[in-house]
């Protein structure tokens, strides 16, 4: 097996947190149980997706607040919060609060751009300002400034018996260094690097200079680090859909393989006007997946991953996948579980 440039240092996983509309509590409880399991298995991080007007987690910060009280060590991240739905000042307050509650374990990942189906939702979301909202990188910059302690007001002092601060409270000093950008383009990678963020790179990229997924992702990682103050030490986490089958039943293996096969055609060529490229899902025994990853040009550049769990599986499937990741795949990649 060809070696990576370095052993895998941090192993994480990402879940969408699906639920049944008729019983949303059960789905959210399943997500929290999966995060608790991740901590017991020694994972370094657990990440949740963000879904609005769908049957997945719509409030990841609230879910991670709950997770922070049911875990003690594992890092908790969002991959990603689309800032088009958010007020940066209010979000900064929520993030800082949960970071304090977690003991400094929050890793917020964000992205920009107009909300999905904006024409259909803008009157509910921004009834008075829909046509002037700024969905550019400026929205991220505002959030970064507020999280990092820059003034949010030109007043601080006492009014009557109340004391006011000119910056977001609570202030969590380390949170600004744990802000991540979910990027799939060269421009996003460069912007994130220039602004001292960490980079989340997933199974979706823009085919700008190549139609080879690994080559494109590698170029994003190198562009990011070339523009980051920390250079080669700048943090990058890779997120691919990875499904080890070591302890899976025959029925589970068949389901996993069918899931990947259904999604495979979209990986052949760039999709749509934006020329989005999708990475194939990796399904099979851990040794086989490890060999595929060691051969992946972008994987060889990172020492952190947050492997994505498939969207539509059952709780028991996630237990099996996470257990195999921690006990079989992780060690095959040189990773050691956290104590």
Short mmCIF file of C-alpha atoms in Angstrom, two decimals:
data_model
loop_
_atom_site.label_atom_id
_atom_site.label_comp_id
_atom_site.label_asym_id
_atom_site.label_seq_id
_atom_site.Cartn_x
_atom_site.Cartn_y
_atom_site.Cartn_z
CA UNK A 1 0.00 0.00 0.00
CA UNK A 2 1.48 3.42 -0.92
CA UNK A 3 2.10 5.54 2.21
CA UNK A 4 0.51 8.90 2.85
CA UNK A 5 2.77 11.86 3.50
CA UNK A 6 1.76 11.65 7.15
CA UNK A 7 -0.48 9.47 9.34
CA UNK A 8 -4.07 10.54 9.81
CA UNK A 9 -4.10 12.73 12.93
CA UNK A 10 -7.80 13.56 13.36
CA UNK A 11 -10.74 11.33 12.43
CA UNK A 12 -14.22 12.84 12.36
CA UNK A 13 -17.63 12.12 10.91
CA UNK A 14 -20.51 14.16 9.52
CA UNK A 15 -24.24 13.45 9.83
CA UNK A 16 -27.29 15.16 8.34
CA UNK A 17 -29.53 14.21 11.28
CA UNK A 18 -32.61 13.10 9.36
CA UNK A 19 -35.95 12.75 11.15
CA UNK A 20 -39.53 11.70 10.48
CA UNK A 21 -41.91 14.67 10.31
CA UNK A 22 -44.36 12.75 12.50
CA UNK A 23 -41.71 12.09 15.18
CA UNK A 24 -38.88 14.62 14.94
CA UNK A 25 -37.77 13.97 18.51
CA UNK A 26 -36.65 10.44 17.70
CA UNK A 27 -34.45 11.63 14.83
CA UNK A 28 -32.78 14.31 16.91
CA UNK A 29 -32.23 11.84 19.73
CA UNK A 30 -30.63 9.44 17.24
CA UNK A 31 -28.21 12.18 16.19
CA UNK A 32 -27.23 12.87 19.79
CA UNK A 33 -26.74 9.15 20.46
CA UNK A 34 -24.50 8.88 17.38
CA UNK A 35 -22.36 11.77 18.64
CA UNK A 36 -22.10 10.10 22.05
CA UNK A 37 -21.06 6.86 20.34
CA UNK A 38 -18.45 8.77 18.35
CA UNK A 39 -16.89 10.03 21.56
CA UNK A 40 -16.82 6.53 23.08
CA UNK A 41 -15.16 5.15 19.95
CA UNK A 42 -12.41 7.77 20.15
CA UNK A 43 -13.39 9.99 17.21
CA UNK A 44 -11.81 13.44 17.35
CA UNK A 45 -14.79 15.32 15.94
CA UNK A 46 -18.49 15.08 15.09
CA UNK A 47 -20.05 17.42 12.55
CA UNK A 48 -23.67 18.13 11.65
CA UNK A 49 -25.12 19.39 8.40
CA UNK A 50 -27.63 22.22 8.07
CA UNK A 51 -30.98 21.83 6.32
CA UNK A 52 -33.75 24.46 6.09
CA UNK A 53 -37.37 23.55 5.31
CA UNK A 54 -36.31 19.90 5.06
CA UNK A 55 -36.36 16.90 7.38
CA UNK A 56 -32.83 17.34 8.65
CA UNK A 57 -31.18 19.51 11.27
CA UNK A 58 -32.33 23.11 10.79
CA UNK A 59 -30.63 24.42 13.94
CA UNK A 60 -27.21 22.79 14.26
CA UNK A 61 -26.06 25.23 16.94
CA UNK A 62 -28.97 24.18 19.16
CA UNK A 63 -28.29 20.49 18.51
CA UNK A 64 -24.60 20.94 19.33
CA UNK A 65 -25.52 22.80 22.51
CA UNK A 66 -27.36 19.63 23.57
CA UNK A 67 -24.46 17.46 22.41
CA UNK A 68 -22.03 19.55 24.44
CA UNK A 69 -23.85 18.52 27.61
CA UNK A 70 -23.80 14.81 26.72
CA UNK A 71 -20.11 14.64 25.77
CA UNK A 72 -16.89 15.86 27.37
CA UNK A 73 -14.09 15.58 24.82
CA UNK A 74 -15.14 15.27 21.18
CA UNK A 75 -14.98 18.42 19.05
CA UNK A 76 -18.35 19.57 17.67
CA UNK A 77 -18.63 21.18 14.24
CA UNK A 78 -21.07 22.46 11.63
CA UNK A 79 -20.49 21.57 7.98
CA UNK A 80 -21.79 23.96 7.06
CA UNK A 81 -24.05 26.82 8.17
CA UNK A 82 -25.17 28.72 5.03
CA UNK A 83 -24.86 32.35 6.13
CA UNK A 84 -27.55 33.51 3.71
CA UNK A 85 -30.04 32.38 6.34
CA UNK A 86 -28.28 34.07 9.24
CA UNK A 87 -27.74 37.43 10.92
CA UNK A 88 -23.98 37.45 11.65
CA UNK A 89 -24.35 39.31 14.96
CA UNK A 90 -26.96 36.92 16.36
CA UNK A 91 -25.08 33.90 15.05
CA UNK A 92 -21.87 35.13 16.68
CA UNK A 93 -23.68 35.26 20.03
CA UNK A 94 -25.05 31.74 19.61
CA UNK A 95 -21.69 30.30 18.55
CA UNK A 96 -19.83 31.92 21.43
CA UNK A 97 -22.44 30.70 23.92
CA UNK A 98 -22.21 27.09 22.74
CA UNK A 99 -18.42 27.27 22.64
CA UNK A 100 -18.41 28.36 26.29
CA UNK A 101 -20.88 25.60 27.21
CA UNK A 102 -18.75 23.00 25.43
CA UNK A 103 -15.51 24.05 27.05
CA UNK A 104 -14.02 25.35 23.81
CA UNK A 105 -14.90 22.41 21.54
CA UNK A 106 -16.98 24.17 18.87
CA UNK A 107 -15.74 24.25 15.25
CA UNK A 108 -18.21 26.32 13.22
CA UNK A 109 -18.11 25.81 9.48
CA UNK A 110 -19.88 28.32 7.23
CA UNK A 111 -20.48 29.12 3.57
CA UNK A 112 -21.98 31.98 1.57
CA UNK A 113 -24.32 32.48 -1.35
CA UNK A 114 -28.07 33.03 -1.69
CA UNK A 115 -30.30 30.56 0.19
CA UNK A 116 -31.58 27.63 -1.85
CA UNK A 117 -34.92 28.38 -3.56
CA UNK A 118 -34.44 32.01 -2.61
CA UNK A 119 -37.26 33.30 -4.82
CA UNK A 120 -39.71 31.04 -2.99
CA UNK A 121 -38.49 31.80 0.54
CA UNK A 122 -37.24 35.39 0.46
CA UNK A 123 -40.54 36.97 1.54
CA UNK A 124 -40.57 34.85 4.67
CA UNK A 125 -36.85 35.26 5.33
CA UNK A 126 -36.23 38.91 4.42
CA UNK A 127 -39.63 40.54 3.71
CA UNK A 128 -38.23 44.08 3.82
CA UNK A 129 -34.66 43.64 2.56
CA UNK A 130 -34.75 40.66 0.18
CA UNK A 131 -33.43 42.61 -2.80
CA UNK A 132 -30.54 44.30 -0.98
CA UNK A 133 -29.18 41.47 1.18
CA UNK A 134 -25.47 40.85 0.64
CA UNK A 135 -24.69 37.13 0.26
CA UNK A 136 -21.01 37.61 -0.58
CA UNK A 137 -17.86 36.87 1.44
CA UNK A 138 -18.55 40.14 3.25
CA UNK A 139 -21.12 38.26 5.32
CA UNK A 140 -18.41 35.87 6.51
CA UNK A 141 -16.05 38.74 7.25
CA UNK A 142 -18.71 40.36 9.46
CA UNK A 143 -19.16 37.11 11.37
CA UNK A 144 -15.40 36.63 11.79
CA UNK A 145 -14.94 40.17 13.11
CA UNK A 146 -17.72 39.72 15.66
CA UNK A 147 -16.52 36.29 16.81
CA UNK A 148 -12.97 37.59 17.12
CA UNK A 149 -14.04 40.46 19.39
CA UNK A 150 -14.25 43.51 17.17
CA UNK A 151 -16.83 46.11 18.32
CA UNK A 152 -20.46 45.54 17.41
CA UNK A 153 -21.57 48.84 18.92
CA UNK A 154 -20.17 52.31 19.50
CA UNK A 155 -21.48 52.27 23.06
CA UNK A 156 -20.26 50.50 26.17
CA UNK A 157 -20.99 51.48 29.72
CA UNK A 158 -23.85 51.68 32.19
CA UNK A 159 -27.43 52.66 31.55
CA UNK A 160 -29.33 52.77 34.80
CA UNK A 161 -28.51 49.49 36.50
CA UNK A 162 -27.54 47.64 33.27
CA UNK A 163 -24.01 47.20 31.98
CA UNK A 164 -23.42 47.06 28.22
CA UNK A 165 -20.46 45.78 26.20
CA UNK A 166 -19.40 47.03 22.79
CA UNK A 167 -18.54 43.49 21.64
CA UNK A 168 -20.40 40.18 21.43
CA UNK A 169 -20.92 38.51 24.79
CA UNK A 170 -19.95 36.01 25.87
CA UNK A 171 -16.59 36.37 24.19
CA UNK A 172 -14.81 33.05 23.63
CA UNK A 173 -11.16 33.90 22.88
CA UNK A 174 -10.21 30.71 21.02
CA UNK A 175 -13.29 30.48 18.82
CA UNK A 176 -11.94 32.80 16.13
CA UNK A 177 -9.16 30.29 15.40
CA UNK A 178 -11.69 27.48 15.02
CA UNK A 179 -13.80 29.03 12.27
CA UNK A 180 -13.99 26.96 9.07
CA UNK A 181 -15.01 27.79 5.53
CA UNK A 182 -16.72 25.16 3.38
CA UNK A 183 -15.24 25.83 -0.03
CA UNK A 184 -15.44 24.11 -3.40
CA UNK A 185 -13.67 26.64 -5.64
CA UNK A 186 -10.26 28.23 -6.03
CA UNK A 187 -11.69 31.63 -5.14
CA UNK A 188 -13.19 30.34 -1.89
CA UNK A 189 -9.98 28.53 -0.97
CA UNK A 190 -7.94 31.69 -1.50
CA UNK A 191 -10.40 33.89 0.42
CA UNK A 192 -10.50 31.49 3.38
CA UNK A 193 -6.70 31.40 3.49
CA UNK A 194 -6.33 35.16 3.30
CA UNK A 195 -8.75 35.58 6.22
CA UNK A 196 -7.09 33.02 8.48
CA UNK A 197 -9.90 30.48 8.45
CA UNK A 198 -9.61 26.69 8.33
CA UNK A 199 -10.78 24.90 5.16
CA UNK A 200 -13.46 22.24 4.85
CA UNK A 201 -13.24 20.50 1.50
CA UNK A 202 -15.91 17.93 0.74
CA UNK A 203 -17.09 15.54 -1.97
CA UNK A 204 -18.20 18.45 -4.21
CA UNK A 205 -15.87 20.84 -6.08
CA UNK A 206 -16.04 23.10 -9.13
CA UNK A 207 -14.29 21.71 -12.19
CA UNK A 208 -12.35 24.87 -12.98
CA UNK A 209 -8.90 23.78 -14.15
CA UNK A 210 -9.42 20.01 -14.47
CA UNK A 211 -12.06 17.30 -14.64
CA UNK A 212 -10.18 15.02 -12.27
CA UNK A 213 -11.76 15.38 -8.83
CA UNK A 214 -8.62 14.65 -6.82
CA UNK A 215 -6.55 17.09 -8.88
CA UNK A 216 -9.14 19.85 -8.41
CA UNK A 217 -9.37 19.28 -4.68
CA UNK A 218 -5.58 19.21 -4.40
CA UNK A 219 -5.34 22.58 -6.15
CA UNK A 220 -7.83 24.05 -3.66
CA UNK A 221 -5.82 22.80 -0.69
CA UNK A 222 -2.55 24.17 -2.05
CA UNK A 223 -4.12 27.51 -3.00
CA UNK A 224 -5.60 27.83 0.48
CA UNK A 225 -2.30 27.16 2.21
CA UNK A 226 -0.39 29.44 -0.16
CA UNK A 227 -2.55 32.35 1.02
CA UNK A 228 -2.88 31.43 4.71
CA UNK A 229 -0.64 33.03 7.36
CA UNK A 230 0.17 29.54 8.71
CA UNK A 231 1.23 28.21 5.31
CA UNK A 232 1.65 24.45 5.24
CA UNK A 233 0.43 24.23 8.85
CA UNK A 234 -2.98 25.69 7.96
CA UNK A 235 -5.75 23.24 8.86
CA UNK A 236 -7.66 21.43 6.12
CA UNK A 237 -10.27 18.72 6.68
CA UNK A 238 -11.38 16.47 3.84
CA UNK A 239 -14.92 15.09 3.81
CA UNK A 240 -15.74 12.21 1.48
CA UNK A 241 -18.60 9.71 1.75
CA UNK A 242 -16.90 6.61 3.15
CA UNK A 243 -18.75 3.38 4.05
CA UNK A 244 -16.65 0.54 5.49
CA UNK A 245 -18.38 -2.83 5.38
CA UNK A 246 -16.12 -5.00 7.58
CA UNK A 247 -18.81 -5.94 10.11
CA UNK A 248 -21.85 -5.21 7.90
CA UNK A 249 -24.46 -7.87 7.28
CA UNK A 250 -25.07 -9.08 3.74
CA UNK A 251 -28.26 -7.00 3.68
CA UNK A 252 -26.40 -3.87 4.77
CA UNK A 253 -23.65 -4.38 2.20
CA UNK A 254 -26.23 -4.73 -0.56
CA UNK A 255 -27.96 -1.53 0.56
CA UNK A 256 -24.69 0.41 0.74
CA UNK A 257 -23.55 -0.77 -2.67
CA UNK A 258 -26.92 0.11 -4.23
CA UNK A 259 -26.75 3.58 -2.66
CA UNK A 260 -23.30 4.23 -4.11
CA UNK A 261 -24.21 2.82 -7.52
CA UNK A 262 -27.23 5.12 -7.77
CA UNK A 263 -25.04 8.14 -7.10
CA UNK A 264 -22.10 7.07 -9.29
CA UNK A 265 -23.28 8.47 -12.68
CA UNK A 266 -23.04 12.06 -11.41
CA UNK A 267 -19.31 11.57 -10.78
CA UNK A 268 -18.44 10.91 -14.42
CA UNK A 269 -18.55 14.48 -15.74
CA UNK A 270 -19.09 18.02 -14.38
CA UNK A 271 -22.73 18.71 -13.56
CA UNK A 272 -24.79 21.78 -14.45
CA UNK A 273 -23.81 25.35 -15.38
CA UNK A 274 -21.51 25.60 -12.35
CA UNK A 275 -19.63 22.46 -13.52
CA UNK A 276 -19.79 20.74 -10.14
CA UNK A 277 -17.74 17.59 -9.73
CA UNK A 278 -18.76 14.87 -7.25
CA UNK A 279 -16.44 12.31 -5.72
CA UNK A 280 -17.52 8.66 -5.89
CA UNK A 281 -18.67 7.15 -2.58
CA UNK A 282 -16.12 4.69 -1.18
CA UNK A 283 -17.75 1.41 -0.14
CA UNK A 284 -16.02 -1.80 0.89
CA UNK A 285 -13.67 -3.38 3.43
CA UNK A 286 -11.49 -0.92 5.34
CA UNK A 287 -8.23 -2.16 3.80
CA UNK A 288 -9.65 -1.53 0.33
CA UNK A 289 -10.89 1.95 1.24
CA UNK A 290 -7.55 2.79 2.87
CA UNK A 291 -5.75 1.85 -0.33
CA UNK A 292 -8.11 4.06 -2.37
CA UNK A 293 -7.54 6.97 0.00
CA UNK A 294 -3.76 6.57 -0.02
CA UNK A 295 -3.93 6.83 -3.81
CA UNK A 296 -6.06 10.03 -3.63
CA UNK A 297 -3.87 13.07 -4.35
CA UNK A 298 -5.84 15.40 -2.07
CA UNK A 299 -6.04 12.93 0.83
CA UNK A 300 -2.24 12.73 0.85
CA UNK A 301 -2.15 16.48 1.61
CA UNK A 302 -4.28 16.37 4.78
CA UNK A 303 -4.08 14.85 8.23
CA UNK A 304 -7.71 15.55 9.22
CA UNK A 305 -10.93 14.08 7.81
CA UNK A 306 -14.62 14.29 8.55
CA UNK A 307 -16.08 11.37 6.61
CA UNK A 308 -19.72 11.94 5.65
CA UNK A 309 -22.36 9.42 6.66
CA UNK A 310 -24.88 8.63 3.89
CA UNK A 311 -28.14 10.57 4.10
CA UNK A 312 -30.83 7.93 4.22
CA UNK A 313 -29.63 5.00 6.33
CA UNK A 314 -30.95 3.74 9.65
CA UNK A 315 -29.53 4.22 13.15
CA UNK A 316 -28.12 0.68 13.30
CA UNK A 317 -26.36 1.24 9.96
CA UNK A 318 -24.61 4.32 11.33
CA UNK A 319 -23.55 2.40 14.43
CA UNK A 320 -21.94 -0.28 12.25
CA UNK A 321 -20.28 2.26 9.91
CA UNK A 322 -18.86 4.36 12.75
CA UNK A 323 -17.63 1.30 14.62
CA UNK A 324 -15.80 0.02 11.55
CA UNK A 325 -14.37 3.49 10.87
CA UNK A 326 -12.93 3.71 14.38
CA UNK A 327 -11.75 0.13 14.79
CA UNK A 328 -10.73 -0.84 11.25
CA UNK A 329 -10.42 2.08 8.80
CA UNK A 330 -8.88 4.65 11.12
CA UNK A 331 -6.02 2.39 12.22
CA UNK A 332 -5.41 1.40 8.59
CA UNK A 333 -4.83 5.12 7.91
CA UNK A 334 -2.40 5.50 10.79
CA UNK A 335 -4.94 7.05 13.17
CA UNK A 336 -5.13 6.39 16.88
CA UNK A 337 -8.37 6.89 18.85
CA UNK A 338 -8.46 9.72 21.35
CA UNK A 339 -8.24 8.76 24.99
#
